[in-house]
CSV table of C-alpha atoms in Angstrom, one decimal:
chain,number,residue,atom,x,y,z
J,164,LEU,CA,6.2,11.8,0.0
J,165,GLY,CA,4.9,11.6,3.6
J,166,ARG,CA,4.9,9.4,6.6
J,167,PRO,CA,3.1,6.0,6.4
J,168,GLU,CA,0.7,5.7,9.3
J,169,LEU,CA,-2.1,3.6,10.8
J,170,ASN,CA,-4.7,5.9,12.4
J,171,ILE,CA,-7.0,4.4,14.9
J,172,ALA,CA,-10.3,6.3,15.3
J,173,SER,CA,-11.9,4.0,17.8
J,174,PRO,CA,-12.0,2.7,20.5
J,175,ALA,CA,-10.9,5.8,22.3
J,176,GLY,CA,-8.3,4.1,24.3
J,177,LEU,CA,-6.3,3.2,21.2
J,178,ALA,CA,-7.1,6.3,19.2
J,179,GLY,CA,-4.1,8.0,17.5
J,180,ALA,CA,-1.5,7.8,14.8
J,181,TYR,CA,1.0,4.9,14.8
J,182,ARG,CA,4.1,4.3,12.7
J,183,ILE,CA,4.1,1.3,10.4
J,184,GLY,CA,6.5,-0.7,8.3
J,185,THR,CA,5.5,-0.8,4.6
J,186,ALA,CA,5.7,-3.7,2.2
J,187,GLY,CA,8.0,-4.2,-0.8
J,188,PHE,CA,5.1,-5.8,-2.7
J,189,GLY,CA,1.5,-5.0,-3.5
J,190,THR,CA,0.0,-1.5,-3.8
J,191,PRO,CA,2.0,1.1,-1.9
J,192,LEU,CA,0.3,3.5,0.6
J,193,SER,CA,-0.7,6.9,-0.8
J,194,GLY,CA,-2.5,10.0,0.1
J,195,SER,CA,-5.8,8.1,-0.7
J,196,PRO,CA,-6.4,6.3,2.6
J,197,ILE,CA,-7.9,2.9,3.1
J,198,ALA,CA,-10.5,3.0,5.9
J,199,GLY,CA,-12.6,0.5,7.7
J,200,ALA,CA,-12.8,-1.9,10.6
J,201,ILE,CA,-10.1,-4.5,11.3
J,202,THR,CA,-11.0,-8.2,11.0
J,203,LEU,CA,-8.7,-10.7,12.8
J,204,VAL,CA,-8.0,-13.6,10.4
J,205,ASN,CA,-8.9,-17.2,11.4
J,206,ASP,CA,-7.7,-19.7,8.9
J,207,GLY,CA,-8.7,-22.6,11.3
J,208,VAL,CA,-5.4,-24.5,11.1
J,209,GLY,CA,-2.4,-24.5,13.5
J,210,VAL,CA,-2.0,-20.9,14.6
J,211,PRO,CA,-5.3,-19.7,13.2
J,212,THR,CA,-4.3,-16.0,13.1
J,213,ASP,CA,-1.2,-16.5,10.8
J,214,ALA,CA,-3.1,-16.7,7.5
J,215,CYS,CA,-0.7,-19.5,6.3
J,216,THR,CA,-3.6,-21.6,5.0
J,217,PRO,CA,-5.8,-20.5,2.2
J,218,LEU,CA,-9.1,-19.0,3.1
J,219,ALA,CA,-12.5,-19.2,1.6
J,220,PRO,CA,-13.0,-16.9,-1.4
J,221,GLY,CA,-15.1,-13.9,-0.4
J,222,SER,CA,-14.8,-14.6,3.3
J,223,LEU,CA,-12.9,-11.4,3.9
J,224,ALA,CA,-14.5,-9.2,1.2
J,225,GLY,CA,-13.7,-5.6,1.7
J,226,ALA,CA,-11.9,-6.2,5.0
J,227,ILE,CA,-8.7,-4.8,6.5
J,228,VAL,CA,-7.3,-8.0,7.9
J,229,LEU,CA,-5.0,-8.4,10.9
J,230,VAL,CA,-2.6,-11.4,10.8
J,231,ASP,CA,0.2,-12.5,13.1
J,232,ARG,CA,3.8,-12.7,11.8
J,233,GLY,CA,5.4,-16.1,11.6
J,234,THR,CA,5.2,-19.6,10.1
J,235,CYS,CA,5.0,-18.6,6.4
J,236,THR,CA,6.2,-15.6,4.3
J,237,PHE,CA,4.5,-12.2,4.1
J,238,VAL,CA,3.6,-12.7,0.4
J,239,VAL,CA,2.0,-16.1,1.2
J,240,LYS,CA,-0.1,-14.3,3.9
J,241,ALA,CA,-1.0,-11.5,1.5
J,242,ALA,CA,-2.0,-13.9,-1.2
J,243,HIS,CA,-4.3,-15.8,1.1
J,244,VAL,CA,-6.1,-12.7,2.5
J,245,GLN,CA,-6.2,-11.2,-1.0
J,246,GLY,CA,-7.8,-14.4,-2.3
J,247,ALA,CA,-10.5,-14.1,0.3
J,248,GLY,CA,-11.3,-10.6,-0.8
J,249,ALA,CA,-9.4,-8.4,1.7
J,250,VAL,CA,-8.4,-4.8,0.7
J,251,ALA,CA,-5.4,-4.5,3.0
J,252,MET,CA,-3.3,-6.7,5.4
J,253,ILE,CA,-1.9,-5.6,8.7
J,254,VAL,CA,0.8,-7.9,10.1
J,255,ALA,CA,1.3,-7.8,13.9
J,256,ASN,CA,5.0,-8.2,14.5
J,257,SER,CA,6.1,-11.1,16.8
J,258,ALA,CA,9.3,-9.3,17.9
J,259,ALA,CA,9.5,-6.4,20.4
J,260,GLY,CA,10.5,-3.0,19.0
J,261,ASP,CA,9.2,0.1,17.5
J,262,PRO,CA,9.2,1.2,14.8
J,263,PRO,CA,8.1,-2.0,13.1
J,264,PRO,CA,10.2,-3.2,10.1
J,265,GLY,CA,9.0,-3.4,6.6
J,266,LEU,CA,7.6,-6.5,4.9
J,267,GLY,CA,10.0,-8.1,2.5
J,268,GLY,CA,9.1,-10.3,-0.4
J,269,SER,CA,8.1,-10.1,-4.0
J,270,ASP,CA,5.0,-11.3,-5.9
J,271,PRO,CA,3.6,-9.4,-8.8
J,272,ASN,CA,0.2,-11.0,-8.2
J,273,ILE,CA,-0.3,-9.3,-4.9
J,274,THR,CA,-2.3,-6.1,-5.4
J,275,ILE,CA,-3.5,-5.3,-1.8
J,276,THR,CA,-1.7,-2.9,0.5
J,277,SER,CA,0.3,-4.6,3.3
J,278,VAL,CA,1.9,-3.0,6.4
J,279,MET,CA,3.4,-4.1,9.7
J,280,ILE,CA,2.6,-2.8,13.2
J,281,SER,CA,4.5,-3.3,16.4
J,282,ARG,CA,4.0,-6.3,18.6
J,283,ALA,CA,2.6,-4.1,21.4
J,284,LEU,CA,0.1,-2.4,19.2
J,285,GLY,CA,-0.9,-5.8,17.8
J,286,VAL,CA,-1.6,-7.1,21.3
J,287,SER,CA,-3.7,-4.0,22.1
J,288,VAL,CA,-5.7,-4.2,18.9
J,289,LYS,CA,-6.5,-7.9,19.4
J,290,SER,CA,-7.6,-7.2,22.9
J,291,ALA,CA,-9.8,-4.3,21.8
J,292,LEU,CA,-11.3,-6.5,19.1
J,293,ALA,CA,-12.7,-8.8,21.8
J,294,SER,CA,-14.9,-5.9,22.9
J,295,GLY,CA,-16.0,-4.5,19.5
J,296,PRO,CA,-14.8,-3.0,16.3
J,297,VAL,CA,-11.5,-1.2,15.8
J,298,GLN,CA,-11.9,1.5,13.2
J,299,VAL,CA,-8.7,2.4,11.3
J,300,THR,CA,-7.3,4.4,8.4
J,301,LEU,CA,-4.2,3.4,6.5
J,302,GLY,CA,-2.4,6.1,4.5
J,303,VAL,CA,0.4,8.6,4.2
J,304,ASP,CA,0.4,11.7,6.3
J,305,THR,CA,1.6,14.2,3.6
J,306,THR,CA,2.2,16.9,6.2
J,307,GLN,CA,5.0,14.8,7.7
J,308,ARG,CA,8.2,13.4,6.1
J,309,ALA,CA,8.9,9.7,6.4
J,310,GLY,CA,11.4,9.1,9.1
J,311,ALA,CA,10.8,12.5,10.8
J,312,ASP,CA,9.3,13.4,14.1
J,313,PRO,CA,6.3,15.9,14.3
J,314,LEU,CA,8.8,18.8,14.4
J,315,ASP,CA,10.3,17.5,11.0
J,316,ARG,CA,13.5,16.4,12.6
J,317,ALA,CA,15.2,13.3,11.1
J,318,GLN,CA,14.9,10.3,13.4
J,319,LEU,CA,17.7,8.0,14.1
J,320,TYR,CA,17.4,4.2,14.1
J,321,ALA,CA,17.4,3.8,17.9
J,322,THR,CA,15.5,0.7,18.6
J,323,ASN,CA,14.1,-0.5,21.9
J,324,PRO,CA,15.5,-3.1,22.6
J,325,VAL,CA,18.9,-2.3,21.2
J,326,GLN,CA,19.8,-4.3,18.1
J,327,PRO,CA,23.5,-5.1,17.8
J,328,GLY,CA,25.3,-3.5,14.9
J,329,SER,CA,22.5,-1.1,13.9
J,330,SER,CA,21.1,0.8,16.8
J,331,VAL,CA,21.7,4.7,16.6
J,332,SER,CA,24.0,4.3,13.6
J,333,HIS,CA,21.8,5.6,10.7
J,334,TYR,CA,18.5,7.2,9.8
J,335,ASP,CA,15.3,5.5,10.9
J,336,ASN,CA,14.4,2.5,8.7
J,337,ILE,CA,11.0,4.0,8.0
J,338,ALA,CA,12.6,7.0,6.1
J,339,PHE,CA,12.2,6.9,2.4
J,340,SER,CA,12.0,9.3,-0.5
């Protein structure tokens, strides 16, 4: 099927393709990419970037929204940004490690695409947003297999930092068919 990716076009210092964790809810990524500028959510309550509080309808119309992991479930976050008009949600992981895990949960009312990026990339994107727009494309690289490196070799699940009981014991968790 291809490798799910977040491609950053600008700023130049972040440009490149990044591995992402996909969601078990909403519209899955496909060969038809979603492109645009990232908008950092601000729900104005508690941790304003967690999207755990409903947002004004239309306030994120057409946006690819970056939210922070934590406080509430992924489907609650997705419901809030979808209700505000977002077309996609990117969750910045709160735990170190790459590749980022997928997003669990289930809600048949969620129709937007949702993905997770690593904590390090989330920090870099938020820093870059302070200076201007971050242009991205979410999609599937159909020239690459999910869970394979650029030379089409299957990757092992070898996290950094090591996770007890799982590290280097099976195929990468981003692999799917």
